Amino acid sequence: MTALPLTRTKRTWLASLELDLTSSAFGTQLTRTKRQGPLSVQKAFYPEGRDCAHLYLLHPPAGIVSGDDLTVTINLSENARSLITTPGANRFYRAREDEILGDSKQAMATKIQLSDKASCEYFPLESIVYEDANAFNYLDIHLTTESGYMGWDVVCLGLPSASQPFERGRLNQRTRIYCEQKLIYHDRFAIHPDSKMHQHPAGLHDFSVYGTFLAYLPDHIVNNEEIALLLQNLRNRLIEKSAQDLVSITYVNKLMVMRYLGFQAEQCKEIYIALWELLRPVCMEKNALVPRIWHT
């Protein structure tokens, strides 16, 4: 009898979530949800009125392992407004090393598309990248000249406070913003054992937490004088928070870019919320209202 070849199936978990938000006389509504696998969303909440829907993206496994490929697509129609966040941190766990099982890649991709006069605030909680992970984290934003966007990402490399530093592993992160199909922002960051990007003075210089907060400021919202005043107010807020050595602020291509480099995700989020309190009345014409889920 001839022995059959041993075959093994990859342990993968593919998941996708597509959301459509539309505006009507009843405000912004979640009009379509298409999901596959362990990605979902709770019903829309309206803590500040019907015009702005608050959504919580849910990923019950709470972590991404080898072979997992998660895709989130969010479409906002004309005049739709939404604040989107997550109830907990995202985690890229240690990748498998067994080559028989195939690709050890762990991927998360998010795409947000906004129509004219739509606005989106995308504020997920931090992503934790564990030792020996092989993480890919991609974000694409598609704007028009009359849509508004604010969003941040916060990345924690390892858990140094729990004696779990990030000394090995890979992380590929990419953020792209398009306006009228023209690329206006492209940020790519790659860590792998040969790059020394984590340790190099021109890279992270051994800091374990970094974050980027982006706000799009089109001409019809603010003029050059108002931008100059906003920049000064943001920098003054950093001084008030004793955070001027932790966060840099630049303005380019109608984007306010605020970068954090430090050791504490909670510190980063606290600073970003303080900056958001100044930005939101200008960008979204609304006062900042912290989602209740951030307090739990």
mmCIF file of N, CA and C in Angstrom, residues 121-229:
data_model
loop_
_atom_site.group_PDB
_atom_site.id
_atom_site.type_symbol
_atom_site.label_atom_id
_atom_site.label_comp_id
_atom_site.label_asym_id
_atom_site.label_seq_id
_atom_site.Cartn_x
_atom_site.Cartn_y
_atom_site.Cartn_z
ATOM 1 N N GLU A 121 -14.292 60.714 11.567
ATOM 2 C CA GLU A 121 -13.249 60.698 12.588
ATOM 3 C C GLU A 121 -12.974 59.233 12.914
ATOM 4 N N TYR A 122 -11.744 58.813 12.681
ATOM 5 C CA TYR A 122 -11.372 57.400 12.841
ATOM 6 C C TYR A 122 -10.323 57.306 13.938
ATOM 7 N N PHE A 123 -10.754 56.838 15.116
ATOM 8 C CA PHE A 123 -9.892 56.831 16.292
ATOM 9 C C PHE A 123 -9.842 55.443 16.939
ATOM 10 N N PRO A 124 -9.218 54.462 16.293
ATOM 11 C CA PRO A 124 -9.083 53.153 16.938
ATOM 12 C C PRO A 124 -8.142 53.237 18.132
ATOM 13 N N LEU A 125 -8.346 52.385 19.108
ATOM 14 C CA LEU A 125 -7.385 52.298 20.198
ATOM 15 C C LEU A 125 -6.094 51.670 19.680
ATOM 16 N N GLU A 126 -5.100 51.593 20.527
ATOM 17 C CA GLU A 126 -3.744 51.265 20.080
ATOM 18 C C GLU A 126 -3.634 49.853 19.501
ATOM 19 N N SER A 127 -2.634 49.662 18.657
ATOM 20 C CA SER A 127 -2.259 48.344 18.143
ATOM 21 C C SER A 127 -1.001 47.896 18.866
ATOM 22 N N ILE A 128 -1.039 46.692 19.432
ATOM 23 C CA ILE A 128 0.112 46.131 20.145
ATOM 24 C C ILE A 128 0.747 45.072 19.256
ATOM 25 N N VAL A 129 2.031 45.232 18.960
ATOM 26 C CA VAL A 129 2.759 44.291 18.112
ATOM 27 C C VAL A 129 3.686 43.481 19.005
ATOM 28 N N TYR A 130 3.417 42.201 19.133
ATOM 29 C CA TYR A 130 4.175 41.352 20.046
ATOM 30 C C TYR A 130 5.497 40.888 19.423
ATOM 31 N N GLU A 131 6.381 40.456 20.288
ATOM 32 C CA GLU A 131 7.656 39.889 19.868
ATOM 33 C C GLU A 131 7.425 38.783 18.842
ATOM 34 N N ASP A 132 8.218 38.806 17.741
ATOM 35 C CA ASP A 132 8.175 37.796 16.680
ATOM 36 C C ASP A 132 6.909 37.850 15.831
ATOM 37 N N ALA A 133 6.200 38.959 15.869
ATOM 38 C CA ALA A 133 5.044 39.122 14.981
ATOM 39 C C ALA A 133 5.519 39.375 13.550
ATOM 40 N N ASN A 134 4.620 39.191 12.616
ATOM 41 C CA ASN A 134 4.869 39.521 11.213
ATOM 42 C C ASN A 134 3.663 40.324 10.725
ATOM 43 N N ALA A 135 3.584 41.573 11.182
ATOM 44 C CA ALA A 135 2.370 42.368 11.078
ATOM 45 C C ALA A 135 2.379 43.287 9.864
ATOM 46 N N PHE A 136 1.218 43.389 9.223
ATOM 47 C CA PHE A 136 0.986 44.327 8.121
ATOM 48 C C PHE A 136 -0.263 45.126 8.478
ATOM 49 N N ASN A 137 -0.126 46.449 8.541
ATOM 50 C CA ASN A 137 -1.227 47.303 8.963
ATOM 51 C C ASN A 137 -1.353 48.455 7.960
ATOM 52 N N TYR A 138 -2.431 48.445 7.164
ATOM 53 C CA TYR A 138 -2.576 49.396 6.067
ATOM 54 C C TYR A 138 -3.843 50.235 6.252
ATOM 55 N N LEU A 139 -3.739 51.525 5.903
ATOM 56 C CA LEU A 139 -4.884 52.428 5.980
ATOM 57 C C LEU A 139 -4.892 53.318 4.739
ATOM 58 N N ASP A 140 -6.018 53.344 4.033
ATOM 59 C CA ASP A 140 -6.208 54.197 2.864
ATOM 60 C C ASP A 140 -7.436 55.072 3.076
ATOM 61 N N ILE A 141 -7.264 56.391 2.877
ATOM 62 C CA ILE A 141 -8.354 57.349 3.011
ATOM 63 C C ILE A 141 -8.571 58.029 1.659
ATOM 64 N N HIS A 142 -9.816 58.078 1.193
ATOM 65 C CA HIS A 142 -10.147 58.716 -0.077
ATOM 66 C C HIS A 142 -11.099 59.874 0.199
ATOM 67 N N LEU A 143 -10.615 61.104 -0.067
ATOM 68 C CA LEU A 143 -11.345 62.325 0.227
ATOM 69 C C LEU A 143 -11.762 63.036 -1.051
ATOM 70 N N THR A 144 -12.645 64.022 -0.880
ATOM 71 C CA THR A 144 -12.871 65.029 -1.903
ATOM 72 C C THR A 144 -12.417 66.367 -1.312
ATOM 73 N N THR A 145 -12.414 67.402 -2.125
ATOM 74 C CA THR A 145 -11.978 68.712 -1.619
ATOM 75 C C THR A 145 -12.957 69.285 -0.604
ATOM 76 N N GLU A 146 -14.146 68.701 -0.494
ATOM 77 C CA GLU A 146 -15.144 69.220 0.428
ATOM 78 C C GLU A 146 -15.511 68.228 1.525
ATOM 79 N N SER A 147 -14.697 67.214 1.725
ATOM 80 C CA SER A 147 -14.953 66.280 2.823
ATOM 81 C C SER A 147 -13.940 66.512 3.935
ATOM 82 N N GLY A 148 -14.253 66.006 5.121
ATOM 83 C CA GLY A 148 -13.390 66.230 6.268
ATOM 84 C C GLY A 148 -12.960 64.924 6.916
ATOM 85 N N TYR A 149 -11.725 64.898 7.400
ATOM 86 C CA TYR A 149 -11.213 63.678 8.022
ATOM 87 C C TYR A 149 -10.264 64.023 9.158
ATOM 88 N N MET A 150 -10.392 63.290 10.245
ATOM 89 C CA MET A 150 -9.405 63.273 11.315
ATOM 90 C C MET A 150 -9.235 61.827 11.767
ATOM 91 N N GLY A 151 -8.010 61.445 12.041
ATOM 92 C CA GLY A 151 -7.787 60.086 12.505
ATOM 93 C C GLY A 151 -6.408 59.903 13.083
ATOM 94 N N TRP A 152 -6.275 58.919 13.956
ATOM 95 C CA TRP A 152 -4.958 58.632 14.518
ATOM 96 C C TRP A 152 -4.694 57.132 14.519
ATOM 97 N N ASP A 153 -3.438 56.790 14.606
ATOM 98 C CA ASP A 153 -3.037 55.415 14.910
ATOM 99 C C ASP A 153 -1.929 55.486 15.953
ATOM 100 N N VAL A 154 -1.994 54.561 16.897
ATOM 101 C CA VAL A 154 -1.013 54.470 17.971
ATOM 102 C C VAL A 154 -0.498 53.037 17.986
ATOM 103 N N VAL A 155 0.816 52.864 17.932
ATOM 104 C CA VAL A 155 1.427 51.538 17.856
ATOM 105 C C VAL A 155 2.339 51.314 19.058
ATOM 106 N N CYS A 156 2.159 50.180 19.712
ATOM 107 C CA CYS A 156 3.006 49.772 20.836
ATOM 108 C C CYS A 156 3.837 48.568 20.403
ATOM 109 N N LEU A 157 5.145 48.696 20.472
ATOM 110 C CA LEU A 157 6.031 47.592 20.112
ATOM 111 C C LEU A 157 6.364 46.809 21.377
ATOM 112 N N GLY A 158 5.756 45.633 21.490
ATOM 113 C CA GLY A 158 5.957 44.821 22.667
ATOM 114 C C GLY A 158 5.245 45.399 23.872
ATOM 115 N N LEU A 159 5.549 44.795 25.033
ATOM 116 C CA LEU A 159 5.002 45.250 26.318
ATOM 117 C C LEU A 159 6.161 45.390 27.301
ATOM 118 N N PRO A 160 6.971 46.436 27.146
ATOM 119 C CA PRO A 160 8.154 46.580 28.014
ATOM 120 C C PRO A 160 7.816 46.615 29.492
ATOM 121 N N SER A 161 6.658 47.215 29.851
ATOM 122 C CA SER A 161 6.293 47.302 31.262
ATOM 123 C C SER A 161 5.998 45.935 31.866
ATOM 124 N N ALA A 162 5.701 44.943 31.004
ATOM 125 C CA ALA A 162 5.460 43.581 31.459
ATOM 126 C C ALA A 162 6.665 42.684 31.159
ATOM 127 N N SER A 163 7.819 43.309 30.960
ATOM 128 C CA SER A 163 9.065 42.582 30.642
ATOM 129 C C SER A 163 8.934 41.762 29.366
ATOM 130 N N GLN A 164 8.184 42.299 28.377
ATOM 131 C CA GLN A 164 8.046 41.663 27.071
ATOM 132 C C GLN A 164 8.437 42.664 25.989
ATOM 133 N N PRO A 165 9.725 42.991 25.879
ATOM 134 C CA PRO A 165 10.161 43.981 24.881
ATOM 135 C C PRO A 165 10.043 43.438 23.465
ATOM 136 N N PHE A 166 10.050 44.351 22.504
ATOM 137 C CA PHE A 166 10.013 43.981 21.093
ATOM 138 C C PHE A 166 11.446 44.026 20.571
ATOM 139 N N GLU A 167 12.082 42.863 20.519
ATOM 140 C CA GLU A 167 13.468 42.781 20.061
ATOM 141 C C GLU A 167 13.599 42.057 18.737
ATOM 142 N N ARG A 168 12.578 41.299 18.362
ATOM 143 C CA ARG A 168 12.558 40.607 17.083
ATOM 144 C C ARG A 168 11.154 40.724 16.508
ATOM 145 N N GLY A 169 11.068 40.547 15.212
ATOM 146 C CA GLY A 169 9.770 40.587 14.571
ATOM 147 C C GLY A 169 9.739 41.592 13.438
ATOM 148 N N ARG A 170 8.603 41.640 12.772
ATOM 149 C CA ARG A 170 8.448 42.508 11.607
ATOM 150 C C ARG A 170 7.138 43.292 11.708
ATOM 151 N N LEU A 171 7.206 44.533 11.250
ATOM 152 C CA LEU A 171 6.028 45.371 11.157
ATOM 153 C C LEU A 171 6.115 46.201 9.888
ATOM 154 N N ASN A 172 5.104 46.094 9.050
ATOM 155 C CA ASN A 172 4.979 46.935 7.863
ATOM 156 C C ASN A 172 3.708 47.759 8.016
ATOM 157 N N GLN A 173 3.870 49.069 8.077
ATOM 158 C CA GLN A 173 2.729 49.953 8.253
ATOM 159 C C GLN A 173 2.717 50.986 7.136
ATOM 160 N N ARG A 174 1.515 51.222 6.583
ATOM 161 C CA ARG A 174 1.400 52.171 5.480
ATOM 162 C C ARG A 174 0.092 52.947 5.607
ATOM 163 N N THR A 175 0.208 54.269 5.473
ATOM 164 C CA THR A 175 -0.969 55.133 5.465
ATOM 165 C C THR A 175 -0.929 55.991 4.213
ATOM 166 N N ARG A 176 -2.030 56.001 3.475
ATOM 167 C CA ARG A 176 -2.129 56.825 2.270
ATOM 168 C C ARG A 176 -3.428 57.618 2.323
ATOM 169 N N ILE A 177 -3.325 58.901 1.916
ATOM 170 C CA ILE A 177 -4.509 59.742 1.810
ATOM 171 C C ILE A 177 -4.577 60.297 0.393
ATOM 172 N N TYR A 178 -5.733 60.126 -0.223
ATOM 173 C CA TYR A 178 -5.978 60.632 -1.560
ATOM 174 C C TYR A 178 -7.046 61.717 -1.491
ATOM 175 N N CYS A 179 -6.869 62.763 -2.271
ATOM 176 C CA CYS A 179 -7.899 63.789 -2.430
ATOM 177 C C CYS A 179 -8.207 63.925 -3.918
ATOM 178 N N GLU A 180 -9.466 63.683 -4.277
ATOM 179 C CA GLU A 180 -9.869 63.667 -5.687
ATOM 180 C C GLU A 180 -8.961 62.730 -6.496
ATOM 181 N N GLN A 181 -8.664 61.562 -5.898
ATOM 182 C CA GLN A 181 -7.860 60.499 -6.502
ATOM 183 C C GLN A 181 -6.382 60.862 -6.638
ATOM 184 N N LYS A 182 -5.976 61.994 -6.098
ATOM 185 C CA LYS A 182 -4.565 62.383 -6.120
ATOM 186 C C LYS A 182 -3.939 62.087 -4.757
ATOM 187 N N LEU A 183 -2.806 61.396 -4.767
ATOM 188 C CA LEU A 183 -2.134 61.047 -3.521
ATOM 189 C C LEU A 183 -1.529 62.307 -2.895
ATOM 190 N N ILE A 184 -1.959 62.636 -1.666
ATOM 191 C CA ILE A 184 -1.432 63.816 -0.982
ATOM 192 C C ILE A 184 -0.617 63.465 0.257
ATOM 193 N N TYR A 185 -0.676 62.196 0.672
ATOM 194 C CA TYR A 185 0.093 61.785 1.858
ATOM 195 C C TYR A 185 0.395 60.298 1.739
ATOM 196 N N HIS A 186 1.655 59.948 1.917
ATOM 197 C CA HIS A 186 2.075 58.544 1.864
ATOM 198 C C HIS A 186 3.134 58.334 2.935
ATOM 199 N N ASP A 187 2.802 57.548 3.924
ATOM 200 C CA ASP A 187 3.722 57.297 5.033
ATOM 201 C C ASP A 187 3.897 55.789 5.166
ATOM 202 N N ARG A 188 5.110 55.322 5.016
ATOM 203 C CA ARG A 188 5.380 53.888 5.140
ATOM 204 C C ARG A 188 6.488 53.684 6.155
ATOM 205 N N PHE A 189 6.262 52.710 7.027
ATOM 206 C CA PHE A 189 7.216 52.424 8.090
ATOM 207 C C PHE A 189 7.416 50.918 8.165
ATOM 208 N N ALA A 190 8.660 50.480 8.130
ATOM 209 C CA ALA A 190 8.944 49.046 8.136
ATOM 210 C C ALA A 190 10.027 48.725 9.158
ATOM 211 N N ILE A 191 9.727 47.762 10.003
ATOM 212 C CA ILE A 191 10.695 47.258 10.971
ATOM 213 C C ILE A 191 10.940 45.788 10.665
ATOM 214 N N HIS A 192 12.189 45.422 10.531
ATOM 215 C CA HIS A 192 12.553 44.008 10.418
ATOM 216 C C HIS A 192 13.948 43.843 11.010
ATOM 217 N N PRO A 193 14.376 42.615 11.269
ATOM 218 C CA PRO A 193 15.627 42.417 11.999
ATOM 219 C C PRO A 193 16.843 43.091 11.379
ATOM 220 N N ASP A 194 16.860 43.258 10.056
ATOM 221 C CA ASP A 194 18.041 43.828 9.416
ATOM 222 C C ASP A 194 18.010 45.351 9.325
ATOM 223 N N SER A 195 16.855 45.960 9.540
ATOM 224 C CA SER A 195 16.747 47.402 9.307
ATOM 225 C C SER A 195 17.278 48.244 10.454
ATOM 226 N N LYS A 196 17.195 47.716 11.688
ATOM 227 C CA LYS A 196 17.588 48.465 12.891
ATOM 228 C C LYS A 196 16.779 49.746 13.048
ATOM 229 N N MET A 197 15.612 49.818 12.392
ATOM 230 C CA MET A 197 14.798 51.033 12.461
ATOM 231 C C MET A 197 14.321 51.323 13.878
ATOM 232 N N HIS A 198 14.103 50.249 14.638
ATOM 233 C CA HIS A 198 13.642 50.441 16.010
ATOM 234 C C HIS A 198 14.724 51.099 16.869
ATOM 235 N N GLN A 199 15.994 50.734 16.648
ATOM 236 C CA GLN A 199 17.066 51.220 17.491
ATOM 237 C C GLN A 199 17.752 52.468 16.942
ATOM 238 N N HIS A 200 17.694 52.693 15.647
ATOM 239 C CA HIS A 200 18.492 53.757 15.036
ATOM 240 C C HIS A 200 18.012 55.148 15.469
ATOM 241 N N PRO A 201 18.956 56.089 15.709
ATOM 242 C CA PRO A 201 18.560 57.458 16.093
ATOM 243 C C PRO A 201 17.661 58.141 15.059
ATOM 244 N N ALA A 202 17.819 57.765 13.783
ATOM 245 C CA ALA A 202 16.967 58.330 12.748
ATOM 246 C C ALA A 202 15.621 57.607 12.648
ATOM 247 N N GLY A 203 15.464 56.536 13.405
ATOM 248 C CA GLY A 203 14.205 55.799 13.456
ATOM 249 C C GLY A 203 13.480 56.060 14.756
ATOM 250 N N LEU A 204 13.204 55.001 15.512
ATOM 251 C CA LEU A 204 12.484 55.151 16.777
ATOM 252 C C LEU A 204 13.390 55.386 17.973
ATOM 253 N N HIS A 205 14.699 55.168 17.790
ATOM 254 C CA HIS A 205 15.684 55.444 18.853
ATOM 255 C C HIS A 205 15.323 54.720 20.146
ATOM 256 N N ASP A 206 14.873 53.454 20.010
ATOM 257 C CA ASP A 206 14.533 52.573 21.125
ATOM 258 C C ASP A 206 13.250 52.959 21.855
ATOM 259 N N PHE A 207 12.490 53.918 21.350
ATOM 260 C CA PHE A 207 11.178 54.183 21.928
ATOM 261 C C PHE A 207 10.225 53.065 21.517
ATOM 262 N N SER A 208 9.290 52.745 22.369
ATOM 263 C CA SER A 208 8.418 51.599 22.121
ATOM 264 C C SER A 208 7.017 51.983 21.664
ATOM 265 N N VAL A 209 6.649 53.254 21.727
ATOM 266 C CA VAL A 209 5.312 53.694 21.323
ATOM 267 C C VAL A 209 5.437 54.872 20.365
ATOM 268 N N TYR A 210 4.753 54.788 19.239
ATOM 269 C CA TYR A 210 4.710 55.931 18.331
ATOM 270 C C TYR A 210 3.293 56.084 17.796
ATOM 271 N N GLY A 211 2.948 57.310 17.461
ATOM 272 C CA GLY A 211 1.602 57.574 16.972
ATOM 273 C C GLY A 211 1.601 58.686 15.952
ATOM 274 N N THR A 212 0.597 58.664 15.082
ATOM 275 C CA THR A 212 0.401 59.706 14.082
ATOM 276 C C THR A 212 -1.065 60.122 14.092
ATOM 277 N N PHE A 213 -1.290 61.426 14.220
ATOM 278 C CA PHE A 213 -2.624 62.006 14.228
ATOM 279 C C PHE A 213 -2.712 62.937 13.022
ATOM 280 N N LEU A 214 -3.686 62.672 12.137
ATOM 281 C CA LEU A 214 -3.830 63.433 10.902
ATOM 282 C C LEU A 214 -5.172 64.158 10.886
ATOM 283 N N ALA A 215 -5.156 65.408 10.424
ATOM 284 C CA ALA A 215 -6.392 66.176 10.265
ATOM 285 C C ALA A 215 -6.336 66.915 8.933
ATOM 286 N N TYR A 216 -7.353 66.711 8.111
ATOM 287 C CA TYR A 216 -7.415 67.355 6.801
ATOM 288 C C TYR A 216 -8.164 68.678 6.923
ATOM 289 N N LEU A 217 -7.542 69.771 6.441
ATOM 290 C CA LEU A 217 -8.102 71.115 6.575
ATOM 291 C C LEU A 217 -8.251 71.759 5.200
ATOM 292 N N PRO A 218 -9.348 71.483 4.495
ATOM 293 C CA PRO A 218 -9.521 72.058 3.156
ATOM 294 C C PRO A 218 -9.763 73.562 3.226
ATOM 295 N N ASP A 219 -9.589 74.214 2.089
ATOM 296 C CA ASP A 219 -9.645 75.676 2.021
ATOM 297 C C ASP A 219 -10.993 76.247 2.437
ATOM 298 N N HIS A 220 -12.072 75.538 2.165
ATOM 299 C CA HIS A 220 -13.384 76.110 2.482
ATOM 300 C C HIS A 220 -13.665 76.101 3.977
ATOM 301 N N ILE A 221 -12.837 75.404 4.763
ATOM 302 C CA ILE A 221 -13.019 75.370 6.212
ATOM 303 C C ILE A 221 -12.180 76.440 6.900
ATOM 304 N N VAL A 222 -10.900 76.553 6.512
ATOM 305 C CA VAL A 222 -9.998 77.515 7.154
ATOM 306 C C VAL A 222 -9.127 78.185 6.109
ATOM 307 N N ASN A 223 -8.766 79.425 6.390
ATOM 308 C CA ASN A 223 -7.825 80.130 5.519
ATOM 309 C C ASN A 223 -6.431 80.091 6.158
ATOM 310 N N ASN A 224 -5.460 80.679 5.503
ATOM 311 C CA ASN A 224 -4.077 80.606 5.976
ATOM 312 C C ASN A 224 -3.895 81.245 7.348
ATOM 313 N N GLU A 225 -4.571 82.360 7.601
ATOM 314 C CA GLU A 225 -4.440 83.011 8.901
ATOM 315 C C GLU A 225 -5.011 82.139 10.012
ATOM 316 N N GLU A 226 -6.136 81.492 9.735
ATOM 317 C CA GLU A 226 -6.741 80.617 10.749
ATOM 318 C C GLU A 226 -5.875 79.390 10.999
ATOM 319 N N ILE A 227 -5.228 78.886 9.951
ATOM 320 C CA ILE A 227 -4.325 77.745 10.125
ATOM 321 C C ILE A 227 -3.134 78.128 11.001
ATOM 322 N N ALA A 228 -2.575 79.316 10.754
ATOM 323 C CA ALA A 228 -1.443 79.772 11.564
ATOM 324 C C ALA A 228 -1.845 79.899 13.028
ATOM 325 N N LEU A 229 -3.042 80.422 13.281
ATOM 326 C CA LEU A 229 -3.525 80.545 14.669
ATOM 327 C C LEU A 229 -3.759 79.172 15.280
#
